[in-house]
mmCIF file of C-alpha atoms in Angstrom:
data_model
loop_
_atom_site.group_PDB
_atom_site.id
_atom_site.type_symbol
_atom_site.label_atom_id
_atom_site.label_comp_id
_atom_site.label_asym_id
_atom_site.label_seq_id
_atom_site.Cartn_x
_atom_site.Cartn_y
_atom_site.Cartn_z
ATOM 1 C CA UNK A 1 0.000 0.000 0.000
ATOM 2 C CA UNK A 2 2.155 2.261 1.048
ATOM 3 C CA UNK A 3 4.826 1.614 -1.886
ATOM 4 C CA UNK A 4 1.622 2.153 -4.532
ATOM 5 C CA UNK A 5 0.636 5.424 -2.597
ATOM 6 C CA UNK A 6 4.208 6.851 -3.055
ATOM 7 C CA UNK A 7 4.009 5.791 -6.795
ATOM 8 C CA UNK A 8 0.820 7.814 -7.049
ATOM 9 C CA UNK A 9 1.916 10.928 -5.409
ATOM 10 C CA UNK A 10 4.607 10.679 -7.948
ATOM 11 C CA UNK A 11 2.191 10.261 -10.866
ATOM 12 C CA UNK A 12 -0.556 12.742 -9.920
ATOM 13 C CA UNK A 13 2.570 15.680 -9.116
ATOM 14 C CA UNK A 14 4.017 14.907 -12.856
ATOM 15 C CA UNK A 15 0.363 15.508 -14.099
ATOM 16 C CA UNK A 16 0.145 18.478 -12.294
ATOM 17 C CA UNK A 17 3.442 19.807 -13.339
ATOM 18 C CA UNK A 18 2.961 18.902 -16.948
ATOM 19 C CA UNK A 19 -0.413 20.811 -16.982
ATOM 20 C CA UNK A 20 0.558 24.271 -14.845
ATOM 21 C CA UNK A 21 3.788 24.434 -16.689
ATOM 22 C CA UNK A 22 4.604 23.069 -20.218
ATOM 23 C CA UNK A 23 2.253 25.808 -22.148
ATOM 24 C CA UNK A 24 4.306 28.307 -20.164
ATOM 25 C CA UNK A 25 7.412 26.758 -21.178
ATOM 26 C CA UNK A 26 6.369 26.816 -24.767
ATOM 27 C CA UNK A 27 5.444 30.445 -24.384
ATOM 28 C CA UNK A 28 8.559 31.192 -23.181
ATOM 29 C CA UNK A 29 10.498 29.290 -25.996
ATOM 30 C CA UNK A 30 8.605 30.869 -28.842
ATOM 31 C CA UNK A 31 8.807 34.572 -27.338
ATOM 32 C CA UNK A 32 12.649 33.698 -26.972
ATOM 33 C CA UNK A 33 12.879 32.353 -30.726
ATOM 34 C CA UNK A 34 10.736 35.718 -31.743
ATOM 35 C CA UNK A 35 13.233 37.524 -29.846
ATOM 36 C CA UNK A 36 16.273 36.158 -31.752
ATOM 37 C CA UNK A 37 14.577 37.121 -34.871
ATOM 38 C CA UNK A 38 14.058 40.779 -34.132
ATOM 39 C CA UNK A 39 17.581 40.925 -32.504
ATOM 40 C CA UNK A 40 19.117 39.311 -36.093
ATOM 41 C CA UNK A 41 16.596 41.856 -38.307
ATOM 42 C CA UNK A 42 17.975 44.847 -36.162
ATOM 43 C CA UNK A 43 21.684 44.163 -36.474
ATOM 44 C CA UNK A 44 21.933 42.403 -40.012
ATOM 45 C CA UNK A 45 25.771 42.398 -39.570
ATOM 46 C CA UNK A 46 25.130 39.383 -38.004
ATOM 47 C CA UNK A 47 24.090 36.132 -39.155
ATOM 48 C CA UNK A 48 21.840 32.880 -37.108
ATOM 49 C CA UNK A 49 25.272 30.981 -36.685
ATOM 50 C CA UNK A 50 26.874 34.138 -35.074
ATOM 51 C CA UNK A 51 24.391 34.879 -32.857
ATOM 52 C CA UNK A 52 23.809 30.923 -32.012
ATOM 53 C CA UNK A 53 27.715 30.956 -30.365
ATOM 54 C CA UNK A 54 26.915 34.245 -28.356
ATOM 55 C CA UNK A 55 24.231 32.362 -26.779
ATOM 56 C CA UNK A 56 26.400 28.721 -26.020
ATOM 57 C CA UNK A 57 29.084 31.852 -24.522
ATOM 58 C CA UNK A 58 26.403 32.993 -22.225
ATOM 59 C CA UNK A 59 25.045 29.783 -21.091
ATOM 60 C CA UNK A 60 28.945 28.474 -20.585
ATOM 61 C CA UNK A 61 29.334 31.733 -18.493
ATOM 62 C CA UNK A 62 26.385 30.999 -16.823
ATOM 63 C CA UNK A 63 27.130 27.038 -15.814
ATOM 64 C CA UNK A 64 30.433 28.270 -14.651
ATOM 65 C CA UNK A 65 28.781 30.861 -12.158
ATOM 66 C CA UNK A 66 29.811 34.294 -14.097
ATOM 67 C CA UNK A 67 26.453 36.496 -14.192
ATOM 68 C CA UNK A 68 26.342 37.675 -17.752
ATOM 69 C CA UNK A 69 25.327 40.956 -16.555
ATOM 70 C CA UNK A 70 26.388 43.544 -15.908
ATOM 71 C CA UNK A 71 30.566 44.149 -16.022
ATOM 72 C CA UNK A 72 34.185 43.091 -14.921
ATOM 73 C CA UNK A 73 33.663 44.577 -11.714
ATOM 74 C CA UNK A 74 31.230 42.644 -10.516
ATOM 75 C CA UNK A 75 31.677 41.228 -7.148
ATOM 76 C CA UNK A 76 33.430 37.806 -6.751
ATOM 77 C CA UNK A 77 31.431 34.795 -6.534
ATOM 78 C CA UNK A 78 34.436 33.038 -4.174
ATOM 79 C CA UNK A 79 34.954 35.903 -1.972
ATOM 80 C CA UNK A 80 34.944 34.776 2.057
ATOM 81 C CA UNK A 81 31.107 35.613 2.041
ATOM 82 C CA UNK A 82 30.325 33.625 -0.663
ATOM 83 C CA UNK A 83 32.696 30.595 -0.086
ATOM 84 C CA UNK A 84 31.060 30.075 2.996
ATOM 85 C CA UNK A 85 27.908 30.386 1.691
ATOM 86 C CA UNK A 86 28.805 27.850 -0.775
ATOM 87 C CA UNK A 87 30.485 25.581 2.000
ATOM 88 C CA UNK A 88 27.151 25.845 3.235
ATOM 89 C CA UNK A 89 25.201 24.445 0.270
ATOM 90 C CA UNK A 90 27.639 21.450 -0.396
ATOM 91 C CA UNK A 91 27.509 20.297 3.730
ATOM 92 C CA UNK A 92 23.918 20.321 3.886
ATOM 93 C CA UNK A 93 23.148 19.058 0.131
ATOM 94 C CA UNK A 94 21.249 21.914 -1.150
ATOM 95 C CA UNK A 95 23.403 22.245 -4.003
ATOM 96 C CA UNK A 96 21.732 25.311 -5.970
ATOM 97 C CA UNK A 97 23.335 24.238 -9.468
ATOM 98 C CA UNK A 98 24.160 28.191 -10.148
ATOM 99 C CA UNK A 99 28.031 27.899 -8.603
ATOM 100 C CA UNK A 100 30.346 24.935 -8.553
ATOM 101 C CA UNK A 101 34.095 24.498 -8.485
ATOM 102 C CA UNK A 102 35.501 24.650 -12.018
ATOM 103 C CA UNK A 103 39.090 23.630 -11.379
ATOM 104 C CA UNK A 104 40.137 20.322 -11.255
ATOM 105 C CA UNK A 105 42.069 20.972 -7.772
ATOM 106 C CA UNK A 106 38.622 22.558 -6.080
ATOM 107 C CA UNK A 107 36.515 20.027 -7.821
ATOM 108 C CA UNK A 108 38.447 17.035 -6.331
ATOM 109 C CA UNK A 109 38.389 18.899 -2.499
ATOM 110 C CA UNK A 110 34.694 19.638 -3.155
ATOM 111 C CA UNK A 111 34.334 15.956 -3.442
ATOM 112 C CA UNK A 112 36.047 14.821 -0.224
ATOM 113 C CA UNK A 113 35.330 18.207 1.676
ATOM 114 C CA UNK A 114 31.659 16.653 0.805
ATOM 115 C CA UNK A 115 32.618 13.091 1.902
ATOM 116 C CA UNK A 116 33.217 13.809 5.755
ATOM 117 C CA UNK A 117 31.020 17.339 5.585
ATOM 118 C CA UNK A 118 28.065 15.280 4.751
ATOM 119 C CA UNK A 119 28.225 13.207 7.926
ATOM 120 C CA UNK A 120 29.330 15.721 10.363
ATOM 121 C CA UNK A 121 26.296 18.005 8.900
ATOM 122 C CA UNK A 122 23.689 14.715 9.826
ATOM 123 C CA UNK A 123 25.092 14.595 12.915
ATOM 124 C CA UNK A 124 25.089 18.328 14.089
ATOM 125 C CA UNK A 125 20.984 18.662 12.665
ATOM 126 C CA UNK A 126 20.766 15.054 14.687
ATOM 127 C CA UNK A 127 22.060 16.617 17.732
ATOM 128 C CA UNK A 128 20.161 19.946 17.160
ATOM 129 C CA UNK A 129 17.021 17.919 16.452
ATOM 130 C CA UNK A 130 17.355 15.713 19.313
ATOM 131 C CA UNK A 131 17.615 19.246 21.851
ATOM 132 C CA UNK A 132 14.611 20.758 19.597
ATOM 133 C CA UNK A 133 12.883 17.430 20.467
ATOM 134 C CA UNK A 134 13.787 17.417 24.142
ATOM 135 C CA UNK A 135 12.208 21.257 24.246
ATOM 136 C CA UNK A 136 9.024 19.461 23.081
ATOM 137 C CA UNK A 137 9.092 16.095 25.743
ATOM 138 C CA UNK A 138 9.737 18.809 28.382
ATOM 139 C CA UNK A 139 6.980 20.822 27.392
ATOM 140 C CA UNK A 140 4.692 17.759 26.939
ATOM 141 C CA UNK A 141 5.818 17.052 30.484
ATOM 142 C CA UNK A 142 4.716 20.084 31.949
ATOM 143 C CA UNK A 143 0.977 20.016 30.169
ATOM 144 C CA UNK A 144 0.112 16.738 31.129
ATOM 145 C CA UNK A 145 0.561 17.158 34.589
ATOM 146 C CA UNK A 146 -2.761 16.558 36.994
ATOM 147 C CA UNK A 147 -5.237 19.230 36.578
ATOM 148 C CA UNK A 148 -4.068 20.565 33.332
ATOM 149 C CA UNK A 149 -6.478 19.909 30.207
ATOM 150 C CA UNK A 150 -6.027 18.278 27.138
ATOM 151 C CA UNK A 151 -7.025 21.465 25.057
ATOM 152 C CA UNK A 152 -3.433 23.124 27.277
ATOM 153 C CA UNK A 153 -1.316 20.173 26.028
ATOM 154 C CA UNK A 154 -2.359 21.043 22.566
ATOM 155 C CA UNK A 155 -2.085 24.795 22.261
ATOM 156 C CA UNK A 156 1.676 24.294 23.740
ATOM 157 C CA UNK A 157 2.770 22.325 21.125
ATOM 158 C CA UNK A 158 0.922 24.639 18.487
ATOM 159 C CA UNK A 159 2.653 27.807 19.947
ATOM 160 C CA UNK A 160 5.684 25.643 19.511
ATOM 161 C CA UNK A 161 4.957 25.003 15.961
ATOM 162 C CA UNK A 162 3.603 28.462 15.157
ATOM 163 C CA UNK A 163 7.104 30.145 16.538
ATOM 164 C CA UNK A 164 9.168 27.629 14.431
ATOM 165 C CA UNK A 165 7.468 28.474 11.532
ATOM 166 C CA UNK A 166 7.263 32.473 12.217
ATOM 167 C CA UNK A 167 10.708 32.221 12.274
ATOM 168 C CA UNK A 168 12.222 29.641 9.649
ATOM 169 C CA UNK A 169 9.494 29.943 6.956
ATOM 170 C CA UNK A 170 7.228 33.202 7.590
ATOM 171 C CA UNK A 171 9.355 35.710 8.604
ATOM 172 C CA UNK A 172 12.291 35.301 6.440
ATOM 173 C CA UNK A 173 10.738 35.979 3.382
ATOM 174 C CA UNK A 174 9.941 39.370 4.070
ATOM 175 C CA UNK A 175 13.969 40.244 4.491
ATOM 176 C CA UNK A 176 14.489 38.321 0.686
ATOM 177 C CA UNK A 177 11.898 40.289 -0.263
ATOM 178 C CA UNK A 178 13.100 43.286 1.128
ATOM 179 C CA UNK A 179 16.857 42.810 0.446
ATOM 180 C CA UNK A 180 16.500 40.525 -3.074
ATOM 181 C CA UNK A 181 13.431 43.008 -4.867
ATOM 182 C CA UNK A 182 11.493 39.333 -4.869
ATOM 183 C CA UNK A 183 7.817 38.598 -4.311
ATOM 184 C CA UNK A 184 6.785 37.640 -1.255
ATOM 185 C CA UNK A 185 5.243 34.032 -2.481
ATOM 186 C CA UNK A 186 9.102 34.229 -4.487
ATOM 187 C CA UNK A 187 10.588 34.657 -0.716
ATOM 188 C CA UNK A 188 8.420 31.963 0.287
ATOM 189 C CA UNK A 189 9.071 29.226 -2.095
ATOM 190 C CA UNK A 190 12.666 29.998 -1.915
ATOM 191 C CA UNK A 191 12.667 29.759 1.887
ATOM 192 C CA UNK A 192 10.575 26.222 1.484
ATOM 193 C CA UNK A 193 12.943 24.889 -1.269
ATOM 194 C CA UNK A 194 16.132 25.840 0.840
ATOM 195 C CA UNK A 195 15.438 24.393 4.322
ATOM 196 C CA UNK A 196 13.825 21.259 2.497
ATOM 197 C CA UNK A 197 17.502 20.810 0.745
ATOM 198 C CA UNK A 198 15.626 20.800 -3.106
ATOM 199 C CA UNK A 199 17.646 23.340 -3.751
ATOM 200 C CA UNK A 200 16.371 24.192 -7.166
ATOM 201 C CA UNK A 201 19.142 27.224 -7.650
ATOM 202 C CA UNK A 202 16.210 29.262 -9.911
ATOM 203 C CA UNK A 203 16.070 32.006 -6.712
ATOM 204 C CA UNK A 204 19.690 32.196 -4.787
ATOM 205 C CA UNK A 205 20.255 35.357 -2.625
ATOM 206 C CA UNK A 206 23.279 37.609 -2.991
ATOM 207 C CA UNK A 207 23.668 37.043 -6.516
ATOM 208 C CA UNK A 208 22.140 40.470 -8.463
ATOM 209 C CA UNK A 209 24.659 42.480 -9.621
ATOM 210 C CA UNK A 210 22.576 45.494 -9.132
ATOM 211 C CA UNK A 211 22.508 45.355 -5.759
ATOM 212 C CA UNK A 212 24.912 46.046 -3.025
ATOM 213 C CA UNK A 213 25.204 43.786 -0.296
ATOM 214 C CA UNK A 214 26.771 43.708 3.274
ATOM 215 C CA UNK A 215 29.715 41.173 3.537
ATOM 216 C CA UNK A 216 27.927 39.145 5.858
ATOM 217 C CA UNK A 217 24.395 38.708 4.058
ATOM 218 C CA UNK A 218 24.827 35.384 2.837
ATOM 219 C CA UNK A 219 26.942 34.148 5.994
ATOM 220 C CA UNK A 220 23.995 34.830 8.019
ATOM 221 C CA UNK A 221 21.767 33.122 5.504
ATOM 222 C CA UNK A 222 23.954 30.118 5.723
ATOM 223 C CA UNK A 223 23.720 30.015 9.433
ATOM 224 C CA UNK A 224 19.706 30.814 9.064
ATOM 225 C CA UNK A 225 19.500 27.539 6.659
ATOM 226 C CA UNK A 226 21.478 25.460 9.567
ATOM 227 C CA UNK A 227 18.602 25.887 12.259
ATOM 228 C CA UNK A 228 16.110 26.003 9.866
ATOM 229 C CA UNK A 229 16.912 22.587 8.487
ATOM 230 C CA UNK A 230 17.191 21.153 12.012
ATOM 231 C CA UNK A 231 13.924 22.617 12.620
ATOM 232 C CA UNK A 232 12.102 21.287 9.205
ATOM 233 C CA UNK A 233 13.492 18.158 9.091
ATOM 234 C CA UNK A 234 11.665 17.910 13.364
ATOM 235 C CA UNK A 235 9.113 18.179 11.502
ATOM 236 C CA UNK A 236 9.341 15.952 7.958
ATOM 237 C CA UNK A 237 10.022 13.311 10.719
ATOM 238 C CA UNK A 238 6.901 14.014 12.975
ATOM 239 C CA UNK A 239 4.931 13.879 8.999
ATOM 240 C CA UNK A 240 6.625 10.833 8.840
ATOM 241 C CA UNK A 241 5.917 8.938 11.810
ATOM 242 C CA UNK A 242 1.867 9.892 11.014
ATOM 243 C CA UNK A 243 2.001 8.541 7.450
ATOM 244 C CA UNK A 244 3.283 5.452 8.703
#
């Protein structure tokens, strides 16, 4: 039962994702194509192959973490800020997709800085999950003591639920917002697709070169996703443990 249920949810969320977003994606490509047209029609010194090896430039520049635009002085994707950041990602298996190591040196310490990161990132969440946890036995504790109602035992945990997600899923998209120029349902998802380690790497903070940002912006965001997974993944197991 429970192996056909998990083949369903798989089936019914590709039929979902098929119908909300392949017209959009065939929008998209056309508009793109009509685009390429107008661009070749305005500057006839080019020609369709030309133009077709600007594009491959771009997307190489893009796979190897260089934001097309903008200029040269663009801020550094490996500065200290963003190294940690990235540190971050690889530990905890978010793994955005925008930045990765392009030498063969940093691609080989990526993989064993992964190898024992990995582990020692399962077991600090474990540890942080099991003192999370022990907040909520202690506070389970306290409600079920004589003379205290079931409707008290229930509300505690909620409040404990409610301030988690103020702070790990609520609140933080209103700084992204803020800071980033997103939406706050763009805040949202990100926040949602970060502390559940997806990790898609379409919405990554600290990475318009438009804006100015303080050194430590996405070394606080890195320590934000830390708690926030140990917090999230409290509660993935408490889903868990009711679906089975």
């Amino acid at each position: 039962l429970l192996v056909l249920g998990y083949l369903f949810y798989l089936l019914l969320g590709a039929m979902v994702f098929q119908l909300l977003e392949k017209q959009a994606e065939t929008h998209f490509r056309d508009q793109f194509q009509l685009e390429k047209l107008k661009f070749l029609q305005n500057y006839t010194c080019l020609d369709r192959q030309a133009l077709e090896q600007f594009v491959q430039v771009l997307m190489e520049a893009w796979e190897k973490g260089v934001n097309p635009e903008g200029n040269s002085t663009n801020p550094s994707n490996w500065d200290f800020s963003n190294s940690f950041f990235f540190a971050g990602t690889v530990v905890t298996t978010i793994g955005y997709g925008n930045l990765s190591p392009s030498t063969v040196a940093g691609q080989i310490f990526c993989v064993f800085y992964a190898l024992f990161g990995v582990p020692l990132n399962l077991a600090f969440l474990n540890q942080l999950g099991k003192g999370l946890n022990a907040h909520l036995i202690t506070l389970e504790r306290w409600v079920q003591k004589p003379g205290r109602a079931q409707v008290v035992q229930t509300l505690a945990v909620a409040i404990f639920l409610t301030a988690g997600t103020l702070l790990f899923l609520l609140f933080p998209p209103l700084v992204f917002s803020y800071v980033e120029g997103w939406s706050y349902g763009e805040g949202f998802y990100f926040t949602f697709i970060t502390l559940s380690t997806i990790g898609f790497g379409d919405y990554v903070v600290g990475t318009n070169p438009n804006k100015h940002y303080i050194p430590v912006y996405r070394s606080l965001t890195a320590i934000w996703i830390v708690f926030g997974l140990a917090w999230l993944a409290l509660v993935f197991n408490v889903g868990a443990d009711l679906m089975e």
